[in-house]
XYZ file of C-alpha atoms in Angstrom:
392
model
C 52.893 126.066 -23.299
C 50.563 124.241 -20.919
C 51.286 123.250 -17.349
C 51.570 119.629 -18.513
C 55.201 118.526 -18.329
C 55.049 115.264 -20.285
C 52.687 114.347 -23.126
C 52.781 110.759 -24.404
C 51.527 110.380 -27.978
C 49.932 106.967 -28.352
C 49.823 106.904 -24.585
C 47.050 104.320 -24.248
C 49.112 101.580 -25.910
C 51.454 98.893 -24.628
C 54.501 101.187 -24.829
C 52.931 104.514 -23.984
C 50.634 103.725 -21.052
C 53.226 102.196 -18.675
C 55.647 105.026 -19.518
C 53.028 107.686 -18.825
C 52.064 106.034 -15.543
C 55.676 105.879 -14.356
C 56.291 109.541 -15.166
C 53.083 110.509 -13.376
C 54.138 108.432 -10.384
C 57.476 110.266 -10.322
C 55.719 113.613 -10.009
C 55.475 114.757 -13.634
C 52.119 116.164 -14.718
C 51.497 113.776 -17.583
C 49.003 113.851 -20.446
C 48.059 110.782 -22.468
C 47.142 111.658 -26.061
C 45.536 108.857 -28.057
C 42.806 108.337 -30.638
C 41.728 105.113 -28.928
C 39.061 106.656 -26.698
C 37.845 103.338 -25.283
C 41.344 102.489 -24.004
C 41.660 105.963 -22.491
C 38.286 105.600 -20.787
C 39.459 102.383 -19.161
C 42.689 104.035 -18.042
C 40.795 107.049 -16.676
C 38.648 104.613 -14.710
C 41.700 103.022 -13.119
C 41.720 99.914 -15.300
C 44.603 98.790 -17.520
C 43.418 97.873 -21.057
C 46.007 95.064 -21.179
C 48.084 92.982 -18.792
C 50.864 94.924 -17.056
C 52.461 93.800 -13.812
C 51.796 96.398 -11.119
C 50.015 98.607 -13.629
C 46.620 99.155 -12.048
C 47.914 99.986 -8.569
C 50.305 102.618 -9.920
C 47.671 103.920 -12.334
C 45.127 104.431 -9.570
C 47.730 106.154 -7.419
C 48.578 108.581 -10.246
C 44.897 109.278 -10.840
C 44.273 109.921 -7.156
C 47.145 112.428 -7.142
C 45.680 114.066 -10.285
C 49.007 113.676 -12.086
C 47.530 111.932 -15.143
C 45.064 113.293 -17.706
C 43.752 112.216 -21.110
C 42.885 113.775 -24.458
C 42.207 113.076 -28.123
C 42.655 116.768 -28.960
C 45.999 117.472 -30.645
C 45.735 121.107 -29.572
C 46.540 120.032 -26.010
C 49.989 118.545 -26.697
C 51.826 121.677 -25.583
C 53.982 119.966 -22.979
C 57.654 120.527 -22.279
C 58.314 116.930 -23.353
C 56.356 115.230 -26.138
C 57.087 111.498 -26.334
C 55.954 109.683 -29.495
C 55.115 105.993 -28.973
C 52.979 105.236 -32.033
C 53.443 101.885 -33.721
C 55.872 101.700 -36.637
C 54.868 98.729 -38.823
C 56.386 97.434 -42.022
C 54.479 97.537 -45.313
C 53.489 94.695 -47.651
C 57.003 94.758 -49.129
C 58.607 94.358 -45.668
C 59.884 97.930 -45.735
C 59.496 100.464 -42.895
C 56.260 102.480 -43.043
C 57.651 105.993 -42.627
C 54.348 107.507 -43.730
C 52.793 106.903 -40.311
C 55.541 108.898 -38.602
C 55.083 111.733 -41.080
C 51.296 111.704 -40.616
C 51.745 111.859 -36.853
C 53.945 114.938 -37.042
C 51.732 116.570 -39.657
C 48.815 116.333 -37.226
C 50.909 117.666 -34.342
C 52.708 120.378 -36.332
C 50.265 123.271 -35.705
C 50.465 122.667 -31.968
C 54.231 122.330 -31.463
C 56.116 125.233 -29.887
C 59.738 126.328 -30.004
C 61.779 124.895 -27.157
C 59.805 121.677 -26.732
C 61.694 118.401 -26.614
C 60.289 115.780 -29.007
C 61.325 112.260 -28.015
C 60.877 109.356 -30.422
C 60.272 106.195 -28.418
C 59.072 103.676 -31.001
C 61.364 101.461 -33.038
C 62.452 103.349 -36.125
C 64.585 102.809 -39.212
C 68.192 104.108 -38.988
C 68.227 107.760 -39.987
C 64.603 108.555 -39.086
C 65.500 110.679 -36.040
C 67.587 113.010 -38.181
C 64.841 113.002 -40.814
C 62.260 114.101 -38.223
C 64.637 116.816 -36.991
C 65.006 118.213 -40.519
C 61.304 117.800 -41.321
C 60.344 119.894 -38.317
C 63.059 122.457 -39.033
C 61.835 122.825 -42.613
C 58.381 123.518 -41.174
C 59.819 126.314 -39.039
C 59.708 124.431 -35.738
C 62.695 125.035 -33.468
C 62.290 122.042 -31.221
C 64.748 119.567 -29.721
C 64.526 116.068 -31.236
C 65.746 112.974 -29.396
C 65.496 109.222 -29.767
C 65.257 107.190 -26.557
C 64.262 103.595 -27.439
C 62.252 101.385 -25.134
C 63.839 98.015 -24.392
C 61.433 96.507 -21.895
C 59.619 93.180 -21.891
C 55.943 93.674 -22.615
C 53.906 93.099 -19.478
C 56.763 94.095 -17.189
C 57.367 97.628 -18.469
C 56.702 99.457 -15.224
C 59.328 97.455 -13.377
C 61.924 97.486 -16.150
C 61.550 101.196 -16.961
C 62.876 101.847 -13.475
C 65.568 99.155 -13.352
C 67.149 99.011 -16.828
C 69.610 101.509 -18.351
C 68.045 103.993 -20.753
C 69.697 104.758 -24.088
C 69.470 108.497 -24.857
C 70.379 110.218 -28.116
C 69.667 113.637 -29.591
C 70.122 115.472 -32.857
C 71.830 118.287 -30.919
C 73.691 118.372 -27.597
C 70.771 120.351 -26.164
C 68.250 117.704 -27.258
C 70.364 114.912 -25.771
C 70.818 116.756 -22.475
C 67.103 117.549 -22.243
C 66.066 113.927 -22.829
C 68.696 112.719 -20.359
C 67.284 115.004 -17.663
C 63.812 113.562 -18.165
C 64.746 109.877 -18.253
C 67.287 110.368 -15.498
C 64.280 110.828 -13.215
C 63.089 107.247 -13.768
C 66.036 105.175 -15.042
C 69.004 104.089 -12.890
C 71.527 104.818 -15.665
C 71.711 106.846 -18.880
C 73.652 105.467 -21.849
C 74.500 108.206 -24.359
C 74.662 107.548 -28.095
C 74.238 109.470 -31.324
C 70.816 108.911 -32.964
C 71.832 106.401 -35.617
C 73.733 104.345 -33.029
C 70.659 104.291 -30.805
C 68.427 103.318 -33.728
C 70.738 100.410 -34.556
C 70.967 99.397 -30.894
C 67.195 99.006 -30.640
C 66.879 97.027 -33.879
C 69.833 94.792 -33.069
C 68.426 94.017 -29.609
C 65.277 92.564 -31.149
C 66.925 90.977 -34.191
C 69.534 89.244 -32.020
C 66.814 87.812 -29.783
C 64.918 86.635 -32.850
C 68.061 84.940 -34.192
C 68.629 83.255 -30.809
C 65.134 81.776 -30.965
C 65.739 80.681 -34.552
C 68.919 78.857 -33.529
C 67.210 76.809 -30.851
C 64.139 76.214 -33.031
C 66.361 74.927 -35.838
C 68.149 72.621 -33.405
C 64.766 71.455 -32.109
C 63.564 70.551 -35.591
C 66.848 68.824 -36.384
C 66.898 66.726 -33.216
C 63.178 65.902 -33.343
C 63.457 64.777 -36.969
C 66.158 62.353 -35.841
C 63.757 60.831 -33.302
C 65.500 62.299 -30.248
C 64.141 64.376 -27.377
C 65.479 67.925 -27.725
C 64.616 68.752 -24.119
C 67.035 66.035 -22.974
C 69.735 67.268 -25.354
C 69.268 70.835 -24.132
C 69.301 69.852 -20.470
C 72.416 67.783 -20.953
C 74.459 70.373 -22.807
C 73.459 73.071 -20.299
C 74.285 70.942 -17.264
C 77.027 72.774 -15.348
C 78.302 74.186 -18.650
C 78.205 78.000 -18.503
C 78.782 78.633 -22.209
C 75.452 76.991 -23.073
C 73.219 78.527 -20.431
C 72.135 81.398 -22.703
C 70.622 79.068 -25.312
C 66.838 79.454 -24.953
C 64.323 76.673 -25.207
C 62.261 76.172 -28.382
C 58.890 77.765 -29.026
C 56.979 80.187 -31.184
C 58.972 83.409 -31.662
C 56.452 86.081 -32.530
C 54.867 89.299 -31.372
C 54.791 92.851 -32.717
C 58.555 93.538 -32.604
C 61.018 90.693 -33.208
C 59.979 89.769 -36.750
C 59.312 93.391 -37.756
C 62.592 94.780 -36.442
C 64.601 92.008 -38.066
C 63.044 92.972 -41.387
C 63.774 96.658 -40.757
C 67.462 95.793 -40.517
C 67.114 93.731 -43.692
C 65.549 96.699 -45.468
C 68.415 98.931 -44.324
C 70.878 96.406 -45.779
C 69.031 96.362 -49.134
C 67.704 92.874 -48.396
C 71.167 91.352 -47.880
C 70.684 90.475 -44.196
C 70.947 86.742 -44.810
C 71.114 85.773 -41.147
C 67.906 87.687 -40.441
C 66.076 86.069 -43.353
C 67.275 82.630 -42.266
C 65.915 83.305 -38.770
C 62.591 84.358 -40.274
C 62.359 81.159 -42.330
C 63.027 79.020 -39.270
C 60.724 80.799 -36.831
C 57.892 81.316 -39.295
C 58.275 77.701 -40.453
C 57.928 76.181 -36.998
C 54.104 75.917 -37.019
C 54.280 73.966 -40.292
C 56.908 71.665 -38.761
C 54.617 71.010 -35.795
C 51.695 70.165 -38.068
C 53.854 67.849 -40.196
C 55.132 66.047 -37.085
C 51.604 65.522 -35.832
C 50.411 64.382 -39.260
C 53.108 61.691 -39.231
C 51.813 60.361 -35.897
C 48.050 60.833 -36.069
C 45.193 60.713 -38.550
C 44.506 64.417 -38.217
C 41.685 64.302 -40.734
C 39.718 62.222 -38.237
C 40.606 64.306 -35.174
C 39.498 67.481 -33.465
C 42.590 69.430 -32.410
C 42.571 71.937 -29.564
C 45.111 74.766 -29.333
C 45.763 75.999 -25.786
C 46.979 79.617 -25.758
C 46.568 82.089 -28.619
C 48.633 85.013 -27.285
C 52.023 85.577 -28.876
C 53.841 84.605 -25.683
C 53.269 83.145 -22.236
C 51.240 85.089 -19.667
C 50.255 87.780 -22.175
C 46.877 88.846 -23.547
C 48.369 90.223 -26.788
C 47.668 88.248 -29.978
C 49.573 90.496 -32.394
C 51.548 88.380 -34.887
C 50.942 85.290 -32.741
C 52.088 82.103 -34.460
C 49.296 80.212 -32.716
C 47.017 81.690 -35.377
C 49.304 80.481 -38.139
C 49.213 77.061 -36.492
C 45.408 77.218 -36.386
C 45.195 78.093 -40.071
C 47.496 75.238 -41.084
C 45.574 72.771 -38.935
C 42.295 73.767 -40.556
C 43.575 72.208 -43.783
C 44.576 68.963 -42.039
C 42.304 68.287 -39.074
C 38.600 67.494 -38.882
C 38.128 70.539 -36.621
C 40.264 73.052 -34.725
C 39.230 74.556 -31.372
C 41.062 77.361 -29.577
C 41.138 78.757 -26.065
C 43.075 81.291 -24.020
C 42.433 82.443 -20.425
C 43.900 85.913 -21.025
C 42.958 86.977 -24.558
C 39.823 89.137 -24.711
C 39.782 90.097 -28.403
C 38.994 86.797 -30.171
C 35.308 85.881 -30.329
C 36.059 82.363 -31.593
C 37.763 81.325 -28.360
C 36.046 78.643 -26.300
C 36.348 77.757 -22.646
C 39.266 75.583 -21.607
C 36.864 72.943 -20.321
C 35.048 72.821 -23.659
C 38.245 72.528 -25.692
C 39.667 69.727 -23.558
C 36.389 67.821 -23.580
C 35.812 68.044 -27.331
C 39.405 67.603 -28.560
C 41.167 64.355 -29.456
C 44.576 66.012 -29.489
C 45.867 69.150 -27.759
C 48.701 71.520 -28.707
C 50.240 74.005 -26.283
C 50.344 77.263 -28.246
C 51.331 79.591 -25.402
C 52.593 78.204 -22.062
C 50.478 80.347 -19.734
C 50.974 79.716 -16.034
C 47.266 78.818 -15.819
C 48.038 75.670 -17.803
C 50.768 74.337 -15.498
C 48.728 71.828 -13.488
C 46.232 71.103 -16.214
C 44.135 67.931 -16.232
C 43.882 66.992 -19.910
C 41.887 63.817 -19.138
C 44.413 61.548 -20.780
C 44.356 63.402 -24.092
C 47.739 63.578 -25.862
C 49.262 67.062 -25.708
C 52.021 68.315 -27.991
C 54.327 70.532 -25.933
C 57.057 72.171 -27.986
C 57.940 74.389 -25.014
C 58.855 71.495 -22.685
C 56.452 73.245 -20.298
C 55.269 70.114 -18.554
C 58.627 68.341 -18.321
C 60.663 71.386 -17.329
């Protein structure tokens, strides 16, 4: 086994990179293993490949202390702790894609050693931790298998990894104790569960948040259809009324986790998770509602529409599953032209400058309420603000 203490599989991604940096900062010799060599090159140069609060300063500190290294060679994963953070998507039938997990372990199998602790970090279907344990045992690997889900807000991982409780589970008492020792070095509190409990806890966290957004989005559509201002209704019912303070404001509920994890629970329930499907219909239907509302007020076929913000949420550069793109596609069937812009997104070649979009558009829609848009001069152009960003 190498002198590396922690190896993060998929360590150049949104989940893996902040985790690896925090462990390196805490004094663990940490190896990032990833097939995305360009992202690793940026990290090795002291540059975060995506937005992460406090990320670059901590990254550069870890690099200066020589606590962080990088590889695309699976033969180098011989660390005491191997943390798997690869993405776990759903397939075209909205079922979990277990094949990616199996492929990952097949590639690592020749390089795993007895006594290592394998920690699953990505969202997984209930029962997968035990399946991985048995799969490795059947292959003759006597390793400890744990599941320790991440529950941080993307973009603020480094802060929340060190301030939020960490759920820890293991397929054996030894696996659980080993994982608890590792995460006890960075988290303020360890919450112990059995693997299937921990798997449910992660999925429910995201599904519940998705359902919360669906509730307020449904109320928004209901109130708006009646000709009332939902922001006034929301402000009034929240006013000095503690039981309503948790109700979020309306907006696009998207990203790589909420929708996917809700459907993973639905798959586990043999597609009988009615509440989850209802939430999906509401949240995924919101862009169409916005377009229909605008079509009832404007001659869209004669207008150029500009969408401000293409990331899946405010102050993010991540466009994965962003509903702003669904909005764009729907508008392309209705409007004369659709222009898009985003000050943070670097992966979309069709984006224009903010100045260009404002100048050329007849109507603007706030797709993602980035802080850069707060004091925006739209030159008198009408702007549709589902987020209540400018009134709030």
